Short mmCIF file of C-alpha atoms and ligand atoms in Angstrom, two decimals:
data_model
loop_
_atom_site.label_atom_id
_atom_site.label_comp_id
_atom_site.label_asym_id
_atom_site.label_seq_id
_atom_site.Cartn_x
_atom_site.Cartn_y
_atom_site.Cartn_z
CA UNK A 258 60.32 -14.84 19.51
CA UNK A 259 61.25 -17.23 22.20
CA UNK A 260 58.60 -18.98 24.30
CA UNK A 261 56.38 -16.50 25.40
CA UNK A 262 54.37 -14.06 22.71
CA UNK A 263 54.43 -11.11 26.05
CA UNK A 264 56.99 -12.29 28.60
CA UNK A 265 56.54 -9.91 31.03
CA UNK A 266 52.80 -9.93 31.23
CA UNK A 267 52.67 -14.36 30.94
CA UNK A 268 55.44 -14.47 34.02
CA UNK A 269 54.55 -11.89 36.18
CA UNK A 270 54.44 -12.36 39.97
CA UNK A 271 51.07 -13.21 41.24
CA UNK A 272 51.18 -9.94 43.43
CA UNK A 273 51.34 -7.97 39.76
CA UNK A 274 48.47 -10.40 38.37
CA UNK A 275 46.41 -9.24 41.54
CA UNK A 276 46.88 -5.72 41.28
CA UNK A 277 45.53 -6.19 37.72
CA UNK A 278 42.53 -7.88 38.94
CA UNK A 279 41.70 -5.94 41.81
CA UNK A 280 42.06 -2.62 39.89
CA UNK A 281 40.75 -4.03 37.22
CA UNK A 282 37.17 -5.20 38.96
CA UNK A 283 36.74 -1.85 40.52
CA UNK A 284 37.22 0.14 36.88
CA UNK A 285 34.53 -2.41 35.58
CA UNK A 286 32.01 -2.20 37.98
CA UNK A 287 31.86 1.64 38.42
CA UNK A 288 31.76 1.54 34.21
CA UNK A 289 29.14 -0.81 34.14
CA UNK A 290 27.07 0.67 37.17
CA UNK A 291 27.14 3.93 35.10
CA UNK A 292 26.68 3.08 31.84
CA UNK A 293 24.70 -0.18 31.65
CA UNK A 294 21.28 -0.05 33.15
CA UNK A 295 20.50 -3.49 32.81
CA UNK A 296 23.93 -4.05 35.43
CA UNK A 297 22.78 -0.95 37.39
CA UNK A 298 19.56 -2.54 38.13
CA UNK A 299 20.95 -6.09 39.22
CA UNK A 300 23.30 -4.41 41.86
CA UNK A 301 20.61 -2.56 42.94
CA UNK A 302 18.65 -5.83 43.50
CA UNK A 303 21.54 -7.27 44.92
CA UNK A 304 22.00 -4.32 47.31
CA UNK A 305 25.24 -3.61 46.08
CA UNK A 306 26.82 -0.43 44.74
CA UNK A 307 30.61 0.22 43.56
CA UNK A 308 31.69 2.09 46.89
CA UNK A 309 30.82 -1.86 48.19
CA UNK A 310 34.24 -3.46 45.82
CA UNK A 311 37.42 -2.85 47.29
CA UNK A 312 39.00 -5.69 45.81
CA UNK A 313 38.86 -9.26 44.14
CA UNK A 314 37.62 -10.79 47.77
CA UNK A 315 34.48 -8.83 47.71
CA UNK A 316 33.52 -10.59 44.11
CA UNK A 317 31.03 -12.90 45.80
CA UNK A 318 28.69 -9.51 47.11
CA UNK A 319 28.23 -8.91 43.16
CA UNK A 320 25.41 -10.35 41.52
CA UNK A 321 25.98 -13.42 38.98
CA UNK A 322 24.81 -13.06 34.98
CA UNK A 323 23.83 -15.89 33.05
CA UNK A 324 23.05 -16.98 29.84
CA UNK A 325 19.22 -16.24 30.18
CA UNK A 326 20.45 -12.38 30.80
CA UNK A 327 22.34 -12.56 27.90
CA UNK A 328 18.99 -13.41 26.17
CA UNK A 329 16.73 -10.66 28.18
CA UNK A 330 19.48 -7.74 27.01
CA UNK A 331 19.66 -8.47 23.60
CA UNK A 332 20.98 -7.09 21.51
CA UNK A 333 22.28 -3.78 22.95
CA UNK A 334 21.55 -3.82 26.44
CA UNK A 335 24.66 -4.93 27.71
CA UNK A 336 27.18 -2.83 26.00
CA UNK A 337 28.94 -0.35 28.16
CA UNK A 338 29.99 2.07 25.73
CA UNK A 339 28.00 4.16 22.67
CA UNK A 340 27.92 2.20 19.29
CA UNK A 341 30.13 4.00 17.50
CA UNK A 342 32.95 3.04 19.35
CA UNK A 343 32.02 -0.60 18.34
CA UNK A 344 33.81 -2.24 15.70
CA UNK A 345 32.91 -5.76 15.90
CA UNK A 346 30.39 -8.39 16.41
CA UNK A 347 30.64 -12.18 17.00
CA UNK A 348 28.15 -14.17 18.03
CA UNK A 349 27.25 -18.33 19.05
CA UNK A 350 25.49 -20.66 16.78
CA UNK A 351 22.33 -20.17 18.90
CA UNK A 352 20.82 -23.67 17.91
CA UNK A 353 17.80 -22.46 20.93
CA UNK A 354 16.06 -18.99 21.69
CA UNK A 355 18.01 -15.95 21.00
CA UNK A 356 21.42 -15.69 19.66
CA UNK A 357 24.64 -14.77 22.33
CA UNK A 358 26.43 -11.57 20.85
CA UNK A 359 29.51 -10.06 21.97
CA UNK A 360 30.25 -6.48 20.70
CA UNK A 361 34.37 -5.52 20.24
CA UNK A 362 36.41 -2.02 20.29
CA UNK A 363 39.33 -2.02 18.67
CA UNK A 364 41.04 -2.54 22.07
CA UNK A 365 38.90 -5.57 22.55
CA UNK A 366 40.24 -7.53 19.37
CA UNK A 367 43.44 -6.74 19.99
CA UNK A 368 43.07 -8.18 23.84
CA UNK A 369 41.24 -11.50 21.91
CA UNK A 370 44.51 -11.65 19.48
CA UNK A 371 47.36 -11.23 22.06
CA UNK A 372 45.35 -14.14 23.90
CA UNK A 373 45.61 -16.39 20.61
CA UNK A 374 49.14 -15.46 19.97
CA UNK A 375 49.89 -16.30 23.28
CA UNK A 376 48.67 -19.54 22.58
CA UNK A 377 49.74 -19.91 19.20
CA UNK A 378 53.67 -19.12 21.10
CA UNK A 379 52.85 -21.66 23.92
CA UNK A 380 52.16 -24.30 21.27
CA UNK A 381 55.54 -23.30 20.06
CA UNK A 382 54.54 -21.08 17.20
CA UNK A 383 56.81 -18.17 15.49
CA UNK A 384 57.02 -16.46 12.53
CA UNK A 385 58.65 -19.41 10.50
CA UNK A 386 55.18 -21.18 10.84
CA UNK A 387 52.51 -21.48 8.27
CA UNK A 388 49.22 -21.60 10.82
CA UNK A 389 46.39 -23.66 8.40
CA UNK A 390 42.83 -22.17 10.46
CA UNK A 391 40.13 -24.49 9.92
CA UNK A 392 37.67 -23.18 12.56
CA UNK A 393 34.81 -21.61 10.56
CA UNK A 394 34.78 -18.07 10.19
CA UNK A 395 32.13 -15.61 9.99
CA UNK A 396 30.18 -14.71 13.56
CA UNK A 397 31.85 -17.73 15.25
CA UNK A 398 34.96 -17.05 17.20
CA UNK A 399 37.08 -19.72 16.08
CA UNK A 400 38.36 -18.71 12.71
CA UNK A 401 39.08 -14.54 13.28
CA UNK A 402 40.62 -15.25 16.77
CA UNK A 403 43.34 -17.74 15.48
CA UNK A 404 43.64 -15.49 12.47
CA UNK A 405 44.33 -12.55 14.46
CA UNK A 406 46.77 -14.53 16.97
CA UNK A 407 48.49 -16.07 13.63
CA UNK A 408 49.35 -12.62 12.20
CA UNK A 409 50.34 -10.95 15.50
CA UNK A 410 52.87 -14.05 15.83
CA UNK A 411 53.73 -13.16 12.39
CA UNK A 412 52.77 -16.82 10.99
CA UNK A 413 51.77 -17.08 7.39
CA UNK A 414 47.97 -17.78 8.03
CA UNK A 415 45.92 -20.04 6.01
CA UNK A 416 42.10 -18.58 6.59
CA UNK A 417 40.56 -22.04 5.28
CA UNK A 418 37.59 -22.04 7.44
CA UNK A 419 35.86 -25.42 8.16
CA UNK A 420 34.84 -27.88 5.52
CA UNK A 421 35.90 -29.23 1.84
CA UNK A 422 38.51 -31.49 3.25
CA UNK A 423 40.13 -32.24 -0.54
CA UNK A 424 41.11 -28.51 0.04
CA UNK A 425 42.19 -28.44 2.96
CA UNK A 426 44.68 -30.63 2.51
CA UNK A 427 45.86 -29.77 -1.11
CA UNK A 428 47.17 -26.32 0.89
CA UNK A 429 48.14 -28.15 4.19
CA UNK A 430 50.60 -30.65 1.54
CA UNK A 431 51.53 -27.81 -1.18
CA UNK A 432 52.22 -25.20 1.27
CA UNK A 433 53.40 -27.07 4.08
CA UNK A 434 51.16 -26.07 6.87
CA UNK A 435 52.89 -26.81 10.21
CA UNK A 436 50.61 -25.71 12.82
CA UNK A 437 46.88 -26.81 12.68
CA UNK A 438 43.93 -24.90 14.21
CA UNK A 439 40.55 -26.53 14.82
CA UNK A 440 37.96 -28.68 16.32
CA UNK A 441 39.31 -31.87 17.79
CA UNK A 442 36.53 -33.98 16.15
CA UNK A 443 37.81 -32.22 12.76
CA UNK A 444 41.69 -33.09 13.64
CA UNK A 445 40.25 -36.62 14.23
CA UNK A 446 38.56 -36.64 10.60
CA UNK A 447 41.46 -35.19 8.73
CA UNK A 448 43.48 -37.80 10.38
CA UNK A 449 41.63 -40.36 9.40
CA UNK A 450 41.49 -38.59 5.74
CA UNK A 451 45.09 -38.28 5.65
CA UNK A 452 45.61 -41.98 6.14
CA UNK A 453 43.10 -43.15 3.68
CA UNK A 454 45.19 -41.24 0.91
CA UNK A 455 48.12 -42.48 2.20
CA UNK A 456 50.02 -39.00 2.02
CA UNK A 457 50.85 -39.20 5.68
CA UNK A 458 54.60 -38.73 4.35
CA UNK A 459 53.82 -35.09 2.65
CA UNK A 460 52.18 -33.63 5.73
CA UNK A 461 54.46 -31.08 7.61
CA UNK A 462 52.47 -30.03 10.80
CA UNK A 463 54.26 -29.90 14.44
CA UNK A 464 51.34 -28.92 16.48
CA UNK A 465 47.53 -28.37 16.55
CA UNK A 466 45.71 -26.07 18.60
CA UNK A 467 42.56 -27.94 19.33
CA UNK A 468 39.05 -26.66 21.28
CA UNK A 469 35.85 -25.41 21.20
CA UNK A 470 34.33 -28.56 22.20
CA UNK A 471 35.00 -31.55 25.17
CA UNK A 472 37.69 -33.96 24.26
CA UNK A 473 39.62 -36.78 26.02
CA UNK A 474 43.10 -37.27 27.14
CA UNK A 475 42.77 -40.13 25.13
CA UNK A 476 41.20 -38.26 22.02
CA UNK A 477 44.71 -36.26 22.38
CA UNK A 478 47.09 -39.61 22.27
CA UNK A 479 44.78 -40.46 19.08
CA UNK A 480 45.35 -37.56 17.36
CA UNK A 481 48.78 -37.00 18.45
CA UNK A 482 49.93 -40.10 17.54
CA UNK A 483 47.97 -40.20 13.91
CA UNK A 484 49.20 -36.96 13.16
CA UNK A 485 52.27 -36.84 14.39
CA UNK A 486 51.90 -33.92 16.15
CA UNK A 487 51.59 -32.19 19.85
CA UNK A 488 47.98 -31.21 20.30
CA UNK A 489 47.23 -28.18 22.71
CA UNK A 490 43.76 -27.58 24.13
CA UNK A 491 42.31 -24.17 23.92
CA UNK A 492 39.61 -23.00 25.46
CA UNK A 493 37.11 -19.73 25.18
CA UNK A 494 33.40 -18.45 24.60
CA UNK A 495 31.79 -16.21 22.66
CA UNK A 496 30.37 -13.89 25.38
CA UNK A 497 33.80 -13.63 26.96
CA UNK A 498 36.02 -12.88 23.56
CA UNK A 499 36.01 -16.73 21.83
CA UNK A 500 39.20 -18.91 21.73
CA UNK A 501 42.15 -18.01 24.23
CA UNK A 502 40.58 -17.31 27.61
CA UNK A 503 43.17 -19.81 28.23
CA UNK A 504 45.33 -22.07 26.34
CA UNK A 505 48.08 -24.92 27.26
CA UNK A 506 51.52 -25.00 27.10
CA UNK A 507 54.07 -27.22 26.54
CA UNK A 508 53.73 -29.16 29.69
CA UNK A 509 50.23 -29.71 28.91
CA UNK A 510 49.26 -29.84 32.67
CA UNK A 511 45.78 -27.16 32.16
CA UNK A 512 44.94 -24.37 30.68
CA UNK A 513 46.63 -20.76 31.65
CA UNK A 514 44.09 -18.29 31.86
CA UNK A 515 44.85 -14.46 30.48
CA UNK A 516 44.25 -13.47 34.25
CA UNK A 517 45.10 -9.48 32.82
CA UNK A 518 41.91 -9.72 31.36
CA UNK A 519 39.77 -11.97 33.01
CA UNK A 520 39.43 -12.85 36.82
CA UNK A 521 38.29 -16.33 37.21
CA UNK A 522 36.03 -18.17 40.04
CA UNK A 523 35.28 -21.87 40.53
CA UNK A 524 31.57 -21.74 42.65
CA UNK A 525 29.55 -25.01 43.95
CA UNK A 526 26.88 -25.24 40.96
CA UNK A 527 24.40 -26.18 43.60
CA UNK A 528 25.07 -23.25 46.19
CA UNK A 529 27.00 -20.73 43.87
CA UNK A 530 29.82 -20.18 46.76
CA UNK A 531 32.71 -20.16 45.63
CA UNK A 532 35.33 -23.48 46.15
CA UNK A 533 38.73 -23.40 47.30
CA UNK A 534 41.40 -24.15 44.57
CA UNK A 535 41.70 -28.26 43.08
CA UNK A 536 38.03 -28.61 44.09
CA UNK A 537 35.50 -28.84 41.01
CA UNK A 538 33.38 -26.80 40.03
CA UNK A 539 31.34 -24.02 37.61
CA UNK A 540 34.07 -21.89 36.35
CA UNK A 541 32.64 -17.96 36.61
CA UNK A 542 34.30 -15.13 34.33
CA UNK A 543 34.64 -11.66 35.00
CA UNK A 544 36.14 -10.04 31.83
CA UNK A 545 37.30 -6.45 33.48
CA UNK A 546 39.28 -5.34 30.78
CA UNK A 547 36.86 -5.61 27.94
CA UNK A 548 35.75 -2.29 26.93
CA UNK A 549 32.07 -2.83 24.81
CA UNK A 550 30.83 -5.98 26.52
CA UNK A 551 32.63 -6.74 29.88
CA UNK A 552 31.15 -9.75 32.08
CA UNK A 553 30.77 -9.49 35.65
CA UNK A 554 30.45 -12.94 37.27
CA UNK A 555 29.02 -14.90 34.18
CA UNK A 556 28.35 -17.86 34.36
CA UNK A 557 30.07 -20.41 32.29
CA UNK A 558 28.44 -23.79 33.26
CA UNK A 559 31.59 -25.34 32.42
CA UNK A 560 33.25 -27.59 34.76
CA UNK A 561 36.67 -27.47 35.95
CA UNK A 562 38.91 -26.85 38.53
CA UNK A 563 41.70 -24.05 39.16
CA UNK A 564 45.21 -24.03 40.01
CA UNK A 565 47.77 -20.90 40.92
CA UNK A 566 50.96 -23.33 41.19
CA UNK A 567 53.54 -21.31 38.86
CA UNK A 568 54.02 -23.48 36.34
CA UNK A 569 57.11 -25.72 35.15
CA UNK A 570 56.73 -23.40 31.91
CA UNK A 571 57.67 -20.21 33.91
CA UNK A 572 54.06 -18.97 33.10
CA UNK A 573 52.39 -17.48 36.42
CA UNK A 574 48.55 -16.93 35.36
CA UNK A 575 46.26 -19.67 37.12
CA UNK A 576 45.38 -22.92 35.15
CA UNK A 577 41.95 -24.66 34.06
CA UNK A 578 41.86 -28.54 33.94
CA UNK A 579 40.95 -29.53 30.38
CA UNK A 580 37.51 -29.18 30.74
CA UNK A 581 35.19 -31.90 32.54
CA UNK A 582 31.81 -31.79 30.98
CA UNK A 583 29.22 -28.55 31.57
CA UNK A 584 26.82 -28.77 34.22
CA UNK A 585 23.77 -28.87 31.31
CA UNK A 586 25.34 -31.27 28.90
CA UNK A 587 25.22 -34.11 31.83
CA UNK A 588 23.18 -36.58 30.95
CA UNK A 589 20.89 -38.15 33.73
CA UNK A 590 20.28 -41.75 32.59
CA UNK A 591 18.34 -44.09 35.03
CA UNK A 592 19.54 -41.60 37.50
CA UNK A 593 23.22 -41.76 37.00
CA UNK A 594 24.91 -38.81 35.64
CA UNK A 595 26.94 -39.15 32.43
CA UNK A 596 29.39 -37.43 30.64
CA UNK A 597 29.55 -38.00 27.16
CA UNK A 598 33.48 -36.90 27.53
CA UNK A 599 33.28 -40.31 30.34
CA UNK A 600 32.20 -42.75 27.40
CA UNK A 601 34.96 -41.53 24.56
CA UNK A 602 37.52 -42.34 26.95
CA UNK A 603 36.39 -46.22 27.75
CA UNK A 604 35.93 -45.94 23.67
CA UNK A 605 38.98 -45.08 22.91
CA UNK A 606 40.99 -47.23 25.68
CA UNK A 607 39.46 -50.24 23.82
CA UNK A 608 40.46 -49.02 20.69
CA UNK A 609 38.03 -47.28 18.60
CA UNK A 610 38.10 -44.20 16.78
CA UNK A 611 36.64 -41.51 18.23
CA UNK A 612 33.70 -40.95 15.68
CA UNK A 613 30.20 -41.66 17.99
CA UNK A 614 27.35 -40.80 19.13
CA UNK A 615 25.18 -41.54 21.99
CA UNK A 616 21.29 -41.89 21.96
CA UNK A 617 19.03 -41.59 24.55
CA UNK A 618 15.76 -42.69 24.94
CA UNK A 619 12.77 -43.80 27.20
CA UNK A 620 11.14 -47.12 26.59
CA UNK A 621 8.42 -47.97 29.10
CA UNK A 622 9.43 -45.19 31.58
CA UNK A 623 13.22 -46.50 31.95
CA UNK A 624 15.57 -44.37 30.74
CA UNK A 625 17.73 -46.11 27.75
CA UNK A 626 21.58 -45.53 26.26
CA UNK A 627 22.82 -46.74 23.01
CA UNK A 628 26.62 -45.96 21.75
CA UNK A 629 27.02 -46.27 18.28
CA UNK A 630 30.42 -46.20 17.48
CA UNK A 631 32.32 -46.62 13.85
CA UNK A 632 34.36 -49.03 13.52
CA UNK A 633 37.65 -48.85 11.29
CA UNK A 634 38.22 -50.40 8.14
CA UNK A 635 40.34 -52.98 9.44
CA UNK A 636 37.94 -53.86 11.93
CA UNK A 637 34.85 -53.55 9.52
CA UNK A 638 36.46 -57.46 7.70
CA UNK A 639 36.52 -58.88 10.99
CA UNK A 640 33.87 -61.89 11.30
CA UNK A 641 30.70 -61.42 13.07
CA UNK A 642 32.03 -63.33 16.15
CA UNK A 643 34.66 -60.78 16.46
CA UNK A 644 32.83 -57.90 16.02
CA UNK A 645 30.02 -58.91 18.50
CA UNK A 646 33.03 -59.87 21.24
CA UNK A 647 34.28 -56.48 20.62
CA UNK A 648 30.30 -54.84 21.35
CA UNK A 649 30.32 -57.23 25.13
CA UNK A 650 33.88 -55.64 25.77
CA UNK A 651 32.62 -52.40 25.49
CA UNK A 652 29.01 -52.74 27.46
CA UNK A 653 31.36 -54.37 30.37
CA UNK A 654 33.90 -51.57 30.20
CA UNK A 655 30.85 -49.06 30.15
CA UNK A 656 28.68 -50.79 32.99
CA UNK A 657 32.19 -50.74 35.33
CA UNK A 658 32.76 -47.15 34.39
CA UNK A 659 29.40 -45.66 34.92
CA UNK A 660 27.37 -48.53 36.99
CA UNK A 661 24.62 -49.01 34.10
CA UNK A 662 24.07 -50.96 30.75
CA UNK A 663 24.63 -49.08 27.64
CA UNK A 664 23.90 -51.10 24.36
CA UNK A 665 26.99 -50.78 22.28
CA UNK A 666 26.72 -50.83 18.51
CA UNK A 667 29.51 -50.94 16.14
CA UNK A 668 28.52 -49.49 12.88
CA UNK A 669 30.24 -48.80 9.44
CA UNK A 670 33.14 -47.02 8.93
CA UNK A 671 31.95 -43.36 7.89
CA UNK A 672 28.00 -44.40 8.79
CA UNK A 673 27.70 -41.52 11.58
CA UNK A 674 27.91 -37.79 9.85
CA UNK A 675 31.21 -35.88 9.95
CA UNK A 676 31.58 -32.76 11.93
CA UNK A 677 33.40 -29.76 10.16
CA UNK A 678 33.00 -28.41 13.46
CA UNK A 679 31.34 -29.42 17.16
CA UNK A 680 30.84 -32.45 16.69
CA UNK A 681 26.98 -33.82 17.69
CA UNK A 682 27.76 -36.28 20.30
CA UNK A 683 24.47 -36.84 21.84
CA UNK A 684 20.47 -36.93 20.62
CA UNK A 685 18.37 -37.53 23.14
CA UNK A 686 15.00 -38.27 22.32
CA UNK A 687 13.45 -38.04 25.55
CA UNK A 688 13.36 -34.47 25.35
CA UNK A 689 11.63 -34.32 21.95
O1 DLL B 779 33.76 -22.44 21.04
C1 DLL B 779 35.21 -20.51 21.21
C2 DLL B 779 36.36 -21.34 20.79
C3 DLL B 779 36.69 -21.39 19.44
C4 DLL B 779 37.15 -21.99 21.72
C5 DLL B 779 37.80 -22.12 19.04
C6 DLL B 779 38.26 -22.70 21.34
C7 DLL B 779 38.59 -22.77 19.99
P1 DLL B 779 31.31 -20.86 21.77
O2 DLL B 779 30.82 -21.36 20.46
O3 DLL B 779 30.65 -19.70 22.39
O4 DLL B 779 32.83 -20.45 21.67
O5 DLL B 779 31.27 -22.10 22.77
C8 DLL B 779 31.78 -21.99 24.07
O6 DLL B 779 32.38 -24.34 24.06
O7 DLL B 779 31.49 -22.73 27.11
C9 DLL B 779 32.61 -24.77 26.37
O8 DLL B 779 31.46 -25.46 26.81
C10 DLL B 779 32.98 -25.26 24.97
N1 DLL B 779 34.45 -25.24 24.80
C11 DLL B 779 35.22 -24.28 24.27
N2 DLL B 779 36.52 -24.65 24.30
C12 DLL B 779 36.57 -25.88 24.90
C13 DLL B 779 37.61 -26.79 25.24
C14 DLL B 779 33.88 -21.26 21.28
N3 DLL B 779 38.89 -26.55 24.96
C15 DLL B 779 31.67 -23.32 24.78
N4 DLL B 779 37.26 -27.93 25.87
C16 DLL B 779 32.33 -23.29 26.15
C17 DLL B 779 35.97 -28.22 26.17
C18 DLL B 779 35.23 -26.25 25.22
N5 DLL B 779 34.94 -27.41 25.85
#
């Protein structure tokens, strides 16, 4: 198969990418003016009308959607063609207010698999390989995305799902999975499994393909380095399609976006103008080739920044830093803002596994931070004395990377729940 799953479309020149993207925008908004009143309505607000888009530079005259439209136009009011040309829906987890749906054509899954072959192929995937896919499946993405990339590579696909770790790897062992699909803090946990039955020496994988959820650079050497393995980041949302919006390659240096299906913007969060390329910033999709459910402008409130360098892979479609935190999981404690993605990597630079949490509270009117982290086995028959050293390391490493005190807890090995898949890094009980 060679390195790329479609050469021609992953290397062309970034004139061909903008031709895409420029005809592209100009199908979608005329389709969506016409057929989606709920659009029609918000250009009209905006003053805008399709005669106004001549190209990708007049993007920032359109009219952004969020997540609260999303909500408002639910179920149906977003989808740009009759139901019966509908095959498919997926939808988020939805843990407040409505659920997020996205609605698929046929055309529209097959766009969603060529984007996780793609990245099953950049993280050196062919048909030789036995792909074990242990994102759930059902309305998240995760599991039928890599399924469908896995059989358009050709892979023998295990559909596992998330969960029952005994089983998962019984199949990964007996039938010698060698490419691994799910969350990082699931990688993390069947590392950790796979070393506490010692069968470290029966496990075949090469590679995991690893998203859905923030992770370190760090959390990658970890789980590299347990497993063995080269771990690729993935990354994609439900509204747009789910997993492979854009995926790493080999040189692991970002994520390439499918730019012949989506056109990507970085905007100021604060002012919503758009930021020249390396600058940080909201990363806003417009998804102009999906047929049921295209995107204009939608908000991701994920936070990244873009580069159009071609890169050393020979792949020309722009790249995504590994993601940097989204502009509403920021924590603002004593008026400093934290990342939770900021304390895993001062946790795992000093040396501890990557299972923790972070609780926030207010005592008295001052905001407070605890990390409770899990220590290993090893660690867990150190003496007190150690352990406690270990706790002032960490506060000191905290307070110099984010400029306030964090009480650090180390607590049993396997003491904070397991995530079979996003992990839950944070409860804040201020909000409660
Ligand atoms: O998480 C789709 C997915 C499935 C991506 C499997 C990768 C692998 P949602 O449940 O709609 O869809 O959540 C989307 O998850 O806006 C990001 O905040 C976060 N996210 C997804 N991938 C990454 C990643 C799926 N690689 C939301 N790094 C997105 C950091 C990620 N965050």
């Amino acid at each position: 198969m060679g390195r790329y799953f479609q050469e021609e479309i992953e290397t062309a020149s970034r004139e061909q990418i903008e031709k895409w993207q420029n005809e592209g925008l100009l199908d979608v908004v005329k389709r969506v003016y016409e057929n989606v009143p709920y659009y029609r309505k918000k250009m009209e607000e905006a003053g805008v009308t399709p005669d106004d888009i001549k190209s990708a530079a007049d993007l920032p005259k359109l009219p952004f959607l969020t997540k609260d439209d999303l909500r408002e136009a639910y179920p149906y009011d977003l989808m740009a063609l009759p139901l019966k040309d509908c095959v498919r829906i997926q939808s988020t987890s939805g843990t407040t207010g409505r659920r997020v749906v996205d609605f698929y054509t046929h055309n529209d899954i097959d766009m969603w698999e060529n984007g996780c072959a793609r990245a099953i192929v950049a993280a050196g995937g062919d048909d030789e390989d036995v792909v074990q896919v242990s994102y759930g499946y059902g309305l998240f993405t995760g599991g039928p995305g890599l399924n469908g990339g896995s059989h358009k590579v050709g892979c023998l696909t295990l559909p596992m799902s998330s969960g029952n770790t005994d089983r998962q790897l019984q199949f990964m062992t007996d039938l010698g999975a060698t490419i691994l699909c799910c969350t990082p803090s699931y990688a993390s946990y069947l590392a950790e499994s796979i070393h506490e039955r010692n069968i470290k020496d029966k496990i075949k994988l090469k590679a995991g393909i690893f998203g859905a959820e923030a992770w370190s650079e760090e959390m990658r050497h970890d789980i590299e380095d347990r497993l063995g393995i080269k771990a690729y980041d993935i990354y994609g949302l439900t509204e747009i399609e789910g997993p492979g919006v854009a995926f790493e390659c080999a040189e692991q240096e970002g994520m390439h976006i499918c730019e012949d299906y989506f056109l990507p913007e970085i905007v100021d969060p604060d002012t919503l103008l758009p930021v020249p390329d390396g600058e940080i910033g909201e990363l806003v999709f417009t998804s102009f080739a999906k047929e049921a459910f295209p995107l204009i402008r939608y908000r991701t409130k994920d936070i990244t920044y873009i580069t159009r360098e071609k890169c050393k892979c020979g792949r020309t479609h722009a790249r995504i830093h590994r993601l940097m935190g989204r502009t509403d999981d920021m924590l603002i404690i004593k008026g400093v803002n934290v990342y939770p993605s900021q304390v895993e990597e001062v946790l795992i630079k000093h040396g501890m596994p990557s299972n923790y949490q972070l609780v926030v509270d207010r005592v008295n009117n001052s905001d407070t931070m605890e990390v409770n982290v899990e220590m290993t086995p090893e660690m867990f028959s150190d003496s007190v004395a150690d352990i406690t050293k270990k706790e002032k390391e960490i506060v000191n490493a905290l307070k110099s990377m984010l400029g306030i005190y964090a009480k650090v807890k180390l607590v049993e090995p396997k003491s904070i729940t397991r995530s079979e898949g996003k992990a839950v890094r944070v409860i804040d009980k201020r909000k409660i």
